[in-house]
Amino acid sequence: MNNNKFKLRENDWRNGALVYQVLVDRFNPSSHLESKKGLYLYPKTLNDWHSLPKPGTFLEEHRYWSHELDFWGGDLNSLNERLEYIKHLGVDVLYLNPIFESLSNHKYDATNFLEISKEYGTKEDLKKLIQNVHAHDMKIMLDGVFNHVGVGNPMFQKALKHEGFRHFFDFNDSYPRGVRLWADAPSLPELNLEHEDVKNYIFKQDDSVIRTYIKMGIDGWRLDVAFDIGFDILSELRDYARKDKLDVMIVGEIWNYPEKWLKSIDGVMNFTFREITLRLLSGELSPHKAIHMLKDTIDDAGIEPILKSWNLLDNHDVARLKHLLPKLELQRLAQVMQFTLPGSPNLYYGTELGMDGANDPMNRAPMNWDLFNDKNETLKWTQSLISLHKRERSLKIGDFIAINADDLLCYMRITDKVEDTCIIAINPSKEDVSETVLLKDSRLMNYSNFKTVLGKAKPVTLLAGLMNFTLEPYGFVVLKPETKPQKSYTPYKRV
């Protein structure tokens, strides 16, 4: 086995990193809210921190939905005040939803990419946050929304009046509103990314948007609707970003099959893994079919970019985990997969505390800090998964071996060291399951003892590569081989 590849993986912060996603407006209330109230005038609304978001009405005059203009008052400084909490969780990477100057609360409608939205603070506040994140030995990534801008963007307003920037957009009388819009959202005109001037502005020039923030100290970009940007432009963008930081992380919001996209960027938000997980746990996919889908995805894309891809279950675009899978046992099985499959587990703020929420905007409620206490079982469970993922080398940087089974989902994560091996078995059914499987790793010794590092199963024995798992309904187990001598002897001394 190639020892060097695992050392290289260990030295790359992007492999298997724990990512924590934050909506700045909703994470921690500002202690200077009174002095900021003038920033939330109509059509915006400032809400009480303990109120929950709900769907609004369309404001034709502004071309926005009213719930897109509801605010709760968090900012970069109030986020900075909670970095100890994030660090204590075990987070490696803090990822912020967009912070660019814009009208909405979600900030996917930039009026100026090179300014921070005033509700959130200033560039100095961002620099202070970056410094503090790095002082806590974490990385920070921003959300890049480079496929489109907000309808109030001065470049677009000038283009409408034929005062310049016309070539930045795709105007066409055959379109309902005369210009190409992202997903036909009236507030989001798309950028003409094929044009060299637009490329220069977004990522090519030294003072381009992408490179300005990298020079400011951020460690990477999550690219919004990266599937709309296309393979070739994504490759260009990645290469220009690397001019300022070789190990910059470029991860794309890509709902497509990952294979070809991972030749253009470092990682994807792995919605394929997410769909396989949710469909397995809903009974739509058998374990046998699910493991083959996982294996195909990894084999086709290659393990290296999969290790850098983000394993997510929920985020600002989909319902929260608790809403998706109301049954606690199924939530936990989903999270076991999230933290043991190859990739970087992506935690959406508040999921670790058990926050609930249906689709947008209900999934974007302000952080419920009342849930943060020593009695919170969801928090304890999440911390145990984080600890497991950080402690077990194979879960961060290991190769993936699919285990063929009918009724259990089983796989291994392995490195150059047999003692790192983790064997994962999951029973997604409501029945007891006992099944014999073949562990395809010649280093695992006959009659080995195995220790349980998560979950539980009846005692197991390995004979000629075969092992029998017996798991209770919705049961799971993560095992490791005992490789140290009991007294003086171990069969593992030369493997």
Short mmCIF file of C-alpha atoms in Angstrom, two decimals:
data_model
loop_
_atom_site.label_atom_id
_atom_site.label_comp_id
_atom_site.label_asym_id
_atom_site.label_seq_id
_atom_site.Cartn_x
_atom_site.Cartn_y
_atom_site.Cartn_z
CA MET A 1 0.00 0.00 0.00
CA ASN A 2 1.27 3.48 -0.88
CA ASN A 3 2.31 4.99 2.45
CA ASN A 4 3.18 8.32 0.88
CA LYS A 5 -0.34 9.04 -0.38
CA PHE A 6 -1.72 8.88 3.17
CA LYS A 7 0.98 11.25 4.44
CA LEU A 8 0.11 13.66 1.65
CA ARG A 9 -3.57 13.42 2.58
CA GLU A 10 -2.78 14.09 6.25
CA ASN A 11 -0.86 17.22 5.32
CA ASP A 12 -3.81 18.64 3.33
CA TRP A 13 -6.32 20.40 5.62
CA ARG A 14 -9.09 19.90 3.07
CA ASN A 15 -9.30 16.12 3.52
CA GLY A 16 -11.98 14.99 5.94
CA ALA A 17 -12.25 18.41 7.59
CA LEU A 18 -15.27 19.11 9.82
CA VAL A 19 -17.15 22.04 8.25
CA TYR A 20 -19.61 24.20 10.21
CA GLN A 21 -22.06 26.33 8.24
CA VAL A 22 -23.38 29.62 9.59
CA LEU A 23 -25.97 32.14 8.40
CA VAL A 24 -24.45 35.30 9.87
CA ASP A 25 -27.82 37.03 10.41
CA ARG A 26 -29.17 34.04 12.36
CA PHE A 27 -26.25 32.73 14.45
CA ASN A 28 -25.80 35.09 17.38
CA PRO A 29 -27.71 38.31 18.17
CA SER A 30 -25.73 41.52 18.00
CA SER A 31 -25.06 43.27 21.30
CA HIS A 32 -25.27 46.59 19.39
CA LEU A 33 -28.69 46.08 17.85
CA GLU A 34 -30.05 49.49 18.91
CA SER A 35 -27.35 51.35 16.98
CA LYS A 36 -28.02 49.17 13.90
CA LYS A 37 -31.79 49.51 13.67
CA GLY A 38 -31.55 52.08 10.87
CA LEU A 39 -30.13 49.36 8.63
CA TYR A 40 -33.39 47.41 8.69
CA LEU A 41 -35.86 49.98 7.33
CA TYR A 42 -38.71 49.03 4.96
CA PRO A 43 -38.89 46.86 2.91
CA LYS A 44 -36.72 45.03 5.46
CA THR A 45 -38.11 43.85 8.81
CA LEU A 46 -36.12 43.26 12.01
CA ASN A 47 -37.55 40.38 14.06
CA ASP A 48 -37.25 39.34 17.68
CA TRP A 49 -34.53 36.67 18.08
CA HIS A 50 -36.99 34.14 19.51
CA SER A 51 -39.51 34.44 16.67
CA LEU A 52 -39.43 31.88 13.86
CA PRO A 53 -39.29 32.59 10.10
CA LYS A 54 -42.37 31.90 8.01
CA PRO A 55 -43.25 32.22 4.31
CA GLY A 56 -44.14 35.72 3.12
CA THR A 57 -45.76 37.40 0.13
CA PHE A 58 -44.25 38.59 -3.14
CA LEU A 59 -43.48 42.33 -3.23
CA GLU A 60 -43.78 43.15 -6.93
CA GLU A 61 -42.41 46.68 -6.42
CA HIS A 62 -39.13 45.27 -5.06
CA ARG A 63 -39.18 41.91 -6.93
CA TYR A 64 -38.53 40.03 -3.65
CA TRP A 65 -40.51 37.79 -1.35
CA SER A 66 -41.11 39.46 2.01
CA HIS A 67 -39.48 36.59 3.93
CA GLU A 68 -36.25 37.27 1.99
CA LEU A 69 -36.20 40.69 3.69
CA ASP A 70 -36.78 39.45 7.27
CA PHE A 71 -33.74 39.94 9.51
CA TRP A 72 -32.77 38.84 13.01
CA GLY A 73 -29.74 41.07 13.56
CA GLY A 74 -26.68 38.84 13.75
CA ASP A 75 -23.38 40.16 12.36
CA LEU A 76 -19.70 39.32 11.96
CA ASN A 77 -18.80 40.66 15.39
CA SER A 78 -21.52 38.69 17.17
CA LEU A 79 -20.34 35.58 15.31
CA ASN A 80 -16.79 36.35 16.46
CA GLU A 81 -18.05 36.29 20.05
CA ARG A 82 -19.13 32.65 19.62
CA LEU A 83 -15.94 31.23 18.09
CA GLU A 84 -15.12 29.41 21.34
CA TYR A 85 -18.34 27.42 20.98
CA ILE A 86 -17.49 26.51 17.38
CA LYS A 87 -13.91 25.57 18.25
CA HIS A 88 -15.03 23.51 21.25
CA LEU A 89 -17.31 21.48 18.96
CA GLY A 90 -14.18 20.36 17.10
CA VAL A 91 -14.76 22.36 13.93
CA ASP A 92 -11.94 22.62 11.37
CA VAL A 93 -13.59 24.97 8.86
CA LEU A 94 -16.07 27.79 9.42
CA TYR A 95 -18.18 28.37 6.29
CA LEU A 96 -20.29 31.52 6.04
CA ASN A 97 -23.30 31.96 3.80
CA PRO A 98 -22.87 35.10 1.62
CA ILE A 99 -21.88 38.34 3.32
CA PHE A 100 -21.72 40.62 0.25
CA GLU A 101 -23.56 43.92 0.11
CA SER A 102 -27.14 43.15 -0.95
CA LEU A 103 -30.76 43.82 -0.11
CA SER A 104 -31.85 40.37 1.07
CA ASN A 105 -31.15 38.45 4.26
CA HIS A 106 -29.65 35.50 2.32
CA LYS A 107 -27.22 37.70 0.35
CA TYR A 108 -27.37 35.59 -2.81
CA ASP A 109 -28.26 38.82 -4.65
CA ALA A 110 -25.05 40.88 -4.49
CA THR A 111 -25.19 44.59 -5.24
CA ASN A 112 -21.43 44.81 -4.62
CA PHE A 113 -19.21 41.73 -4.27
CA LEU A 114 -16.34 43.83 -2.94
CA GLU A 115 -18.24 45.30 0.02
CA ILE A 116 -19.65 43.66 3.14
CA SER A 117 -23.38 44.10 3.70
CA LYS A 118 -23.77 46.82 6.33
CA GLU A 119 -26.08 44.72 8.51
CA TYR A 120 -23.15 42.32 8.90
CA GLY A 121 -20.37 44.86 9.42
CA THR A 122 -17.30 46.02 7.53
CA LYS A 123 -14.21 44.65 5.84
CA GLU A 124 -12.35 45.39 9.08
CA ASP A 125 -14.84 43.20 10.94
CA LEU A 126 -14.23 40.43 8.41
CA LYS A 127 -10.45 40.77 8.77
CA LYS A 128 -10.81 40.56 12.55
CA LEU A 129 -12.94 37.42 12.21
CA ILE A 130 -10.43 35.82 9.82
CA GLN A 131 -7.59 36.52 12.25
CA ASN A 132 -9.56 35.11 15.16
CA VAL A 133 -10.58 31.98 13.25
CA HIS A 134 -6.94 31.36 12.35
CA ALA A 135 -5.86 32.02 15.94
CA HIS A 136 -8.24 29.20 16.92
CA ASP A 137 -6.43 26.94 14.43
CA MET A 138 -9.43 26.81 12.08
CA LYS A 139 -9.96 27.77 8.45
CA ILE A 140 -12.62 30.11 7.05
CA MET A 141 -14.50 29.88 3.75
CA LEU A 142 -16.93 32.28 2.11
CA ASP A 143 -19.90 31.62 -0.13
CA GLY A 144 -19.26 32.85 -3.67
CA VAL A 145 -22.33 33.77 -5.71
CA PHE A 146 -20.77 34.38 -9.10
CA ASN A 147 -23.41 33.10 -11.49
CA HIS A 148 -25.76 36.03 -10.89
CA VAL A 149 -26.22 39.35 -9.08
CA GLY A 150 -29.10 41.17 -7.43
CA VAL A 151 -31.45 43.30 -9.50
CA GLY A 152 -30.26 46.36 -7.55
CA ASN A 153 -26.61 45.83 -8.53
CA PRO A 154 -25.29 49.14 -9.99
CA MET A 155 -23.71 47.27 -12.92
CA PHE A 156 -27.10 45.84 -13.83
CA GLN A 157 -28.87 49.16 -13.31
CA LYS A 158 -26.37 50.85 -15.66
CA ALA A 159 -26.79 48.04 -18.18
CA LEU A 160 -30.56 48.57 -18.15
CA LYS A 161 -30.02 52.22 -19.04
CA HIS A 162 -27.38 51.44 -21.70
CA GLU A 163 -24.80 53.27 -19.55
CA GLY A 164 -22.23 50.46 -19.60
CA PHE A 165 -21.88 46.85 -18.46
CA ARG A 166 -24.38 45.72 -21.08
CA HIS A 167 -22.06 42.83 -22.01
CA PHE A 168 -22.03 41.64 -18.39
CA PHE A 169 -25.56 40.29 -18.89
CA ASP A 170 -27.59 38.41 -21.49
CA PHE A 171 -30.27 40.78 -22.76
CA ASN A 172 -32.79 39.28 -25.14
CA ASP A 173 -36.28 40.47 -26.02
CA SER A 174 -37.48 36.87 -26.16
CA TYR A 175 -36.98 36.53 -22.38
CA PRO A 176 -40.06 37.36 -20.23
CA ARG A 177 -38.23 40.20 -18.46
CA GLY A 178 -35.81 40.99 -21.29
CA VAL A 179 -32.77 39.50 -19.56
CA ARG A 180 -31.66 36.01 -18.57
CA LEU A 181 -32.52 35.36 -14.90
CA TRP A 182 -31.25 32.63 -12.59
CA ALA A 183 -34.06 30.05 -12.23
CA ASP A 184 -36.31 32.82 -13.59
CA ALA A 185 -36.15 34.58 -10.21
CA PRO A 186 -37.09 38.23 -10.96
CA SER A 187 -34.46 39.58 -8.55
CA LEU A 188 -31.46 37.61 -9.92
CA PRO A 189 -30.08 38.52 -13.39
CA GLU A 190 -27.37 36.09 -14.53
CA LEU A 191 -23.83 37.20 -15.35
CA ASN A 192 -22.46 36.57 -18.84
CA LEU A 193 -19.52 34.52 -17.53
CA GLU A 194 -18.27 33.69 -21.03
CA HIS A 195 -17.16 37.29 -21.54
CA GLU A 196 -13.51 38.03 -20.72
CA ASP A 197 -14.39 41.26 -18.87
CA VAL A 198 -16.67 39.34 -16.53
CA LYS A 199 -14.00 36.69 -15.94
CA ASN A 200 -11.47 39.44 -15.17
CA TYR A 201 -13.84 41.02 -12.68
CA ILE A 202 -14.80 37.75 -10.94
CA PHE A 203 -11.55 35.77 -10.81
CA LYS A 204 -8.76 36.63 -13.29
CA GLN A 205 -7.39 40.04 -12.24
CA ASP A 206 -5.23 40.50 -9.15
CA ASP A 207 -8.01 42.67 -7.71
CA SER A 208 -10.82 40.35 -8.85
CA VAL A 209 -13.48 39.35 -6.34
CA ILE A 210 -12.16 35.83 -5.77
CA ARG A 211 -8.55 36.88 -5.37
CA THR A 212 -9.23 39.98 -3.25
CA TYR A 213 -10.79 37.91 -0.46
CA ILE A 214 -8.11 35.20 -0.69
CA LYS A 215 -5.48 37.93 -0.28
CA MET A 216 -7.49 39.16 2.71
CA GLY A 217 -6.88 35.76 4.31
CA ILE A 218 -9.82 33.46 3.60
CA ASP A 219 -8.97 29.82 2.89
CA GLY A 220 -11.49 28.97 0.22
CA TRP A 221 -14.80 29.43 -1.53
CA ARG A 222 -18.02 27.47 -1.62
CA LEU A 223 -19.46 28.28 -5.03
CA ASP A 224 -23.21 28.76 -5.20
CA VAL A 225 -25.02 26.98 -8.06
CA ALA A 226 -21.67 25.78 -9.39
CA PHE A 227 -23.52 23.47 -11.78
CA ASP A 228 -24.67 26.62 -13.62
CA ILE A 229 -21.08 27.84 -14.05
CA GLY A 230 -19.98 24.81 -16.07
CA PHE A 231 -16.90 22.59 -16.21
CA ASP A 232 -14.55 24.89 -18.15
CA ILE A 233 -15.16 28.16 -16.30
CA LEU A 234 -14.92 26.35 -12.94
CA SER A 235 -11.49 24.96 -13.94
CA GLU A 236 -10.31 28.45 -14.88
CA LEU A 237 -11.64 29.93 -11.66
CA ARG A 238 -9.90 27.23 -9.58
CA ASP A 239 -6.58 27.75 -11.35
CA TYR A 240 -6.65 31.52 -10.83
CA ALA A 241 -7.59 31.11 -7.16
CA ARG A 242 -4.50 28.91 -6.70
CA LYS A 243 -2.24 31.76 -7.83
CA ASP A 244 -2.69 33.33 -4.39
CA LYS A 245 -2.97 30.21 -2.21
CA LEU A 246 -1.91 26.77 -3.44
CA ASP A 247 -4.12 24.86 -1.00
CA VAL A 248 -7.16 27.08 -1.47
CA MET A 249 -10.39 25.08 -1.23
CA ILE A 250 -12.90 25.41 -4.07
CA VAL A 251 -16.03 23.40 -3.37
CA GLY A 252 -19.13 23.58 -5.53
CA GLU A 253 -22.83 23.35 -4.86
CA ILE A 254 -23.40 20.59 -7.38
CA TRP A 255 -26.45 18.34 -7.29
CA ASN A 256 -25.29 16.32 -10.30
CA TYR A 257 -23.34 13.06 -10.32
CA PRO A 258 -19.91 14.23 -9.07
CA GLU A 259 -17.50 12.43 -11.43
CA LYS A 260 -16.73 15.03 -14.11
CA TRP A 261 -17.20 18.05 -11.84
CA LEU A 262 -14.39 16.85 -9.58
CA LYS A 263 -11.94 17.32 -12.43
CA SER A 264 -12.78 21.05 -12.39
CA ILE A 265 -12.83 21.86 -8.66
CA ASP A 266 -11.49 20.41 -5.40
CA GLY A 267 -14.73 19.06 -3.99
CA VAL A 268 -18.50 19.07 -4.33
CA MET A 269 -21.28 19.30 -1.81
CA ASN A 270 -22.01 15.60 -2.04
CA PHE A 271 -25.76 15.55 -2.67
CA THR A 272 -25.36 12.12 -4.29
CA PHE A 273 -24.22 10.64 -0.95
CA ARG A 274 -27.06 12.55 0.75
CA GLU A 275 -29.71 11.14 -1.58
CA ILE A 276 -28.37 7.60 -1.23
CA THR A 277 -28.42 7.96 2.56
CA LEU A 278 -31.96 9.35 2.76
CA ARG A 279 -33.38 6.87 0.26
CA LEU A 280 -31.75 3.96 2.04
CA LEU A 281 -33.27 5.05 5.34
CA SER A 282 -36.70 5.66 3.81
CA GLY A 283 -36.72 2.10 2.44
CA GLU A 284 -36.57 3.22 -1.18
CA LEU A 285 -33.09 1.72 -1.67
CA SER A 286 -31.92 -1.67 -0.43
CA PRO A 287 -28.57 -1.81 1.41
CA HIS A 288 -27.27 -3.96 -1.46
CA LYS A 289 -28.15 -1.32 -4.06
CA ALA A 290 -27.01 1.60 -1.84
CA ILE A 291 -23.51 0.21 -1.28
CA HIS A 292 -23.03 -0.29 -5.02
CA MET A 293 -24.14 3.30 -5.67
CA LEU A 294 -21.67 4.58 -3.06
CA LYS A 295 -18.87 2.46 -4.51
CA ASP A 296 -19.63 3.55 -8.09
CA THR A 297 -19.60 7.22 -7.07
CA ILE A 298 -16.24 6.89 -5.31
CA ASP A 299 -14.65 4.72 -8.02
CA ASP A 300 -15.76 7.03 -10.84
CA ALA A 301 -14.74 10.29 -9.16
CA GLY A 302 -11.61 8.99 -7.42
CA ILE A 303 -11.08 8.93 -3.66
CA GLU A 304 -8.91 12.09 -3.50
CA PRO A 305 -11.61 14.64 -4.44
CA ILE A 306 -14.28 12.65 -2.57
CA LEU A 307 -12.24 13.09 0.64
CA LYS A 308 -12.43 16.86 0.08
CA SER A 309 -16.13 16.86 -0.77
CA TRP A 310 -18.68 17.87 1.84
CA ASN A 311 -20.98 15.25 3.35
CA LEU A 312 -24.15 17.11 4.21
CA LEU A 313 -27.58 16.06 5.43
CA ASP A 314 -29.18 19.48 5.78
CA ASN A 315 -28.43 23.12 5.01
CA HIS A 316 -30.17 26.40 4.19
CA ASP A 317 -31.69 25.01 0.96
CA VAL A 318 -33.31 21.85 2.35
CA ALA A 319 -35.35 20.90 5.42
CA ARG A 320 -33.42 20.17 8.59
CA LEU A 321 -32.49 16.59 9.46
CA LYS A 322 -35.05 16.38 12.28
CA HIS A 323 -37.81 17.30 9.82
CA LEU A 324 -36.54 14.98 7.08
CA LEU A 325 -36.28 11.97 9.39
CA PRO A 326 -38.58 12.43 12.41
CA LYS A 327 -37.56 9.01 13.82
CA LEU A 328 -34.52 9.53 16.08
CA GLU A 329 -32.99 6.15 15.20
CA LEU A 330 -32.99 7.05 11.50
CA GLN A 331 -31.47 10.48 12.17
CA ARG A 332 -28.63 8.75 13.97
CA LEU A 333 -28.04 6.22 11.21
CA ALA A 334 -27.85 9.09 8.70
CA GLN A 335 -25.27 10.83 10.86
CA VAL A 336 -23.21 7.65 11.31
CA MET A 337 -22.97 7.50 7.52
CA GLN A 338 -22.23 11.24 7.30
CA PHE A 339 -19.27 10.91 9.69
CA THR A 340 -17.85 7.60 8.44
CA LEU A 341 -18.18 7.78 4.64
CA PRO A 342 -15.24 9.42 2.80
CA GLY A 343 -15.48 13.20 2.85
CA SER A 344 -15.83 16.21 5.11
CA PRO A 345 -18.84 16.16 7.43
CA ASN A 346 -20.78 19.40 7.03
CA LEU A 347 -22.76 20.55 10.09
CA TYR A 348 -25.51 23.14 9.59
CA TYR A 349 -25.66 25.47 12.58
CA GLY A 350 -28.12 24.25 15.23
CA THR A 351 -28.47 20.70 13.91
CA GLU A 352 -26.01 19.66 16.60
CA LEU A 353 -28.51 21.04 19.15
CA GLY A 354 -31.55 19.35 17.60
CA MET A 355 -33.07 22.37 15.86
CA ASP A 356 -35.97 21.56 13.56
CA GLY A 357 -37.34 23.28 10.45
CA ALA A 358 -39.12 22.52 7.20
CA ASN A 359 -38.00 23.94 3.84
CA ASP A 360 -36.91 27.56 3.32
CA PRO A 361 -37.54 29.81 5.18
CA MET A 362 -38.37 27.59 8.21
CA ASN A 363 -34.96 25.89 8.02
CA ARG A 364 -33.26 29.26 8.61
CA ALA A 365 -34.45 29.98 12.14
CA PRO A 366 -32.16 31.93 14.48
CA MET A 367 -29.82 29.75 16.55
CA ASN A 368 -31.65 28.46 19.62
CA TRP A 369 -29.01 28.99 22.28
CA ASP A 370 -31.46 27.79 24.96
CA LEU A 371 -30.78 24.26 23.66
CA PHE A 372 -27.07 24.59 24.46
CA ASN A 373 -26.77 22.81 27.82
CA ASP A 374 -25.24 19.72 29.43
CA LYS A 375 -28.50 17.77 29.23
CA ASN A 376 -28.89 18.02 25.45
CA GLU A 377 -28.64 14.42 24.21
CA THR A 378 -28.46 15.48 20.55
CA LEU A 379 -25.42 17.61 21.32
CA LYS A 380 -23.74 14.77 23.24
CA TRP A 381 -24.41 12.39 20.35
CA THR A 382 -23.06 14.83 17.76
CA GLN A 383 -19.96 15.45 19.88
CA SER A 384 -19.35 11.69 20.02
CA LEU A 385 -19.46 11.52 16.20
CA ILE A 386 -17.14 14.50 15.85
CA SER A 387 -14.73 12.95 18.33
CA LEU A 388 -14.82 9.62 16.46
CA HIS A 389 -14.18 11.29 13.10
CA LYS A 390 -11.26 13.34 14.42
CA ARG A 391 -9.75 10.48 16.40
CA GLU A 392 -9.86 7.77 13.74
CA ARG A 393 -7.28 8.42 11.05
CA SER A 394 -8.98 6.19 8.48
CA LEU A 395 -12.25 8.14 8.73
CA LYS A 396 -10.48 11.35 7.72
CA ILE A 397 -8.05 10.14 5.07
CA GLY A 398 -8.72 6.45 4.49
CA ASP A 399 -9.59 4.55 1.33
CA PHE A 400 -13.06 3.02 0.99
CA ILE A 401 -13.81 -0.69 0.62
CA ALA A 402 -17.42 -1.66 -0.04
CA ILE A 403 -18.61 -4.85 1.68
CA ASN A 404 -21.17 -6.88 -0.24
CA ALA A 405 -24.28 -7.59 1.85
CA ASP A 406 -28.01 -8.06 1.37
CA ASP A 407 -29.67 -6.55 4.43
CA LEU A 408 -26.89 -4.57 6.11
CA LEU A 409 -24.96 -1.59 4.75
CA CYS A 410 -21.30 -2.40 5.39
CA TYR A 411 -18.00 -0.84 4.40
CA MET A 412 -14.43 -0.37 5.58
CA ARG A 413 -12.12 2.61 5.77
CA ILE A 414 -8.45 1.66 5.59
CA THR A 415 -5.00 3.30 5.51
CA ASP A 416 -1.42 2.05 5.23
CA LYS A 417 -1.67 0.99 8.91
CA VAL A 418 -3.90 -1.98 9.69
CA GLU A 419 -4.54 -0.64 13.20
CA ASP A 420 -6.37 2.34 11.63
CA THR A 421 -8.97 0.09 9.99
CA CYS A 422 -12.61 0.93 10.74
CA ILE A 423 -15.39 -1.51 9.83
CA ILE A 424 -18.86 0.02 9.67
CA ALA A 425 -22.14 -1.92 9.66
CA ILE A 426 -25.62 -0.39 9.64
CA ASN A 427 -29.03 -2.03 9.90
CA PRO A 428 -31.60 0.32 8.31
CA SER A 429 -34.55 -2.03 8.98
CA LYS A 430 -36.94 -2.44 11.91
CA GLU A 431 -35.99 -6.12 12.26
CA ASP A 432 -33.00 -7.87 13.84
CA VAL A 433 -30.49 -8.77 11.12
CA SER A 434 -27.75 -11.40 11.22
CA GLU A 435 -25.59 -11.62 8.11
CA THR A 436 -22.22 -13.04 7.09
CA VAL A 437 -20.02 -10.82 4.92
CA LEU A 438 -16.57 -10.96 3.34
CA LEU A 439 -13.97 -8.40 4.53
CA LYS A 440 -11.64 -7.89 1.59
CA ASP A 441 -8.46 -6.90 3.44
CA SER A 442 -5.71 -9.52 3.59
CA ARG A 443 -4.10 -7.83 6.60
CA LEU A 444 -7.03 -8.72 8.90
CA MET A 445 -6.04 -11.83 10.84
CA ASN A 446 -8.01 -14.99 11.63
CA TYR A 447 -9.67 -15.00 15.05
CA SER A 448 -8.80 -11.35 15.58
CA ASN A 449 -10.41 -9.58 18.46
CA PHE A 450 -12.29 -6.40 17.58
CA LYS A 451 -13.11 -3.42 19.75
CA THR A 452 -16.31 -1.43 19.37
CA VAL A 453 -15.68 2.31 19.02
CA LEU A 454 -19.30 3.30 18.31
CA GLY A 455 -22.65 1.55 18.58
CA LYS A 456 -23.07 -2.10 19.53
CA ALA A 457 -23.30 -5.56 18.02
CA LYS A 458 -23.08 -9.14 19.25
CA PRO A 459 -19.46 -10.39 19.53
CA VAL A 460 -17.84 -10.98 16.14
CA THR A 461 -15.23 -13.44 14.91
CA LEU A 462 -13.21 -13.28 11.71
CA LEU A 463 -12.53 -16.59 9.98
CA ALA A 464 -10.84 -16.74 6.56
CA GLY A 465 -12.03 -13.22 5.80
CA LEU A 466 -15.66 -13.89 6.76
CA MET A 467 -17.45 -12.15 9.62
CA ASN A 468 -21.00 -12.40 10.93
CA PHE A 469 -22.75 -9.25 12.11
CA THR A 470 -25.86 -9.38 14.30
CA LEU A 471 -27.49 -5.97 14.69
CA GLU A 472 -30.71 -4.96 16.39
CA PRO A 473 -33.34 -2.87 14.52
CA TYR A 474 -31.81 0.42 13.36
CA GLY A 475 -28.55 -0.74 14.91
CA PHE A 476 -25.04 0.27 13.91
CA VAL A 477 -21.48 -0.52 14.89
CA VAL A 478 -17.99 0.76 14.12
CA LEU A 479 -15.29 -1.83 14.86
CA LYS A 480 -11.50 -1.78 14.90
CA PRO A 481 -9.12 -4.75 15.00
CA GLU A 482 -7.13 -5.34 18.19
CA THR A 483 -3.58 -5.37 16.84
CA LYS A 484 -1.46 -5.00 20.00
CA PRO A 485 -0.05 -8.07 21.79
CA GLN A 486 -2.23 -9.54 24.55
CA LYS A 487 0.90 -10.79 26.33
CA SER A 488 3.82 -11.13 23.92
CA TYR A 489 2.17 -12.41 20.74
CA THR A 490 0.22 -10.69 17.97
CA PRO A 491 -0.24 -11.96 14.40
CA TYR A 492 -0.19 -8.32 13.32
CA LYS A 493 3.52 -7.83 14.01
CA ARG A 494 4.56 -7.92 10.34
CA VAL A 495 1.59 -6.43 8.47
#
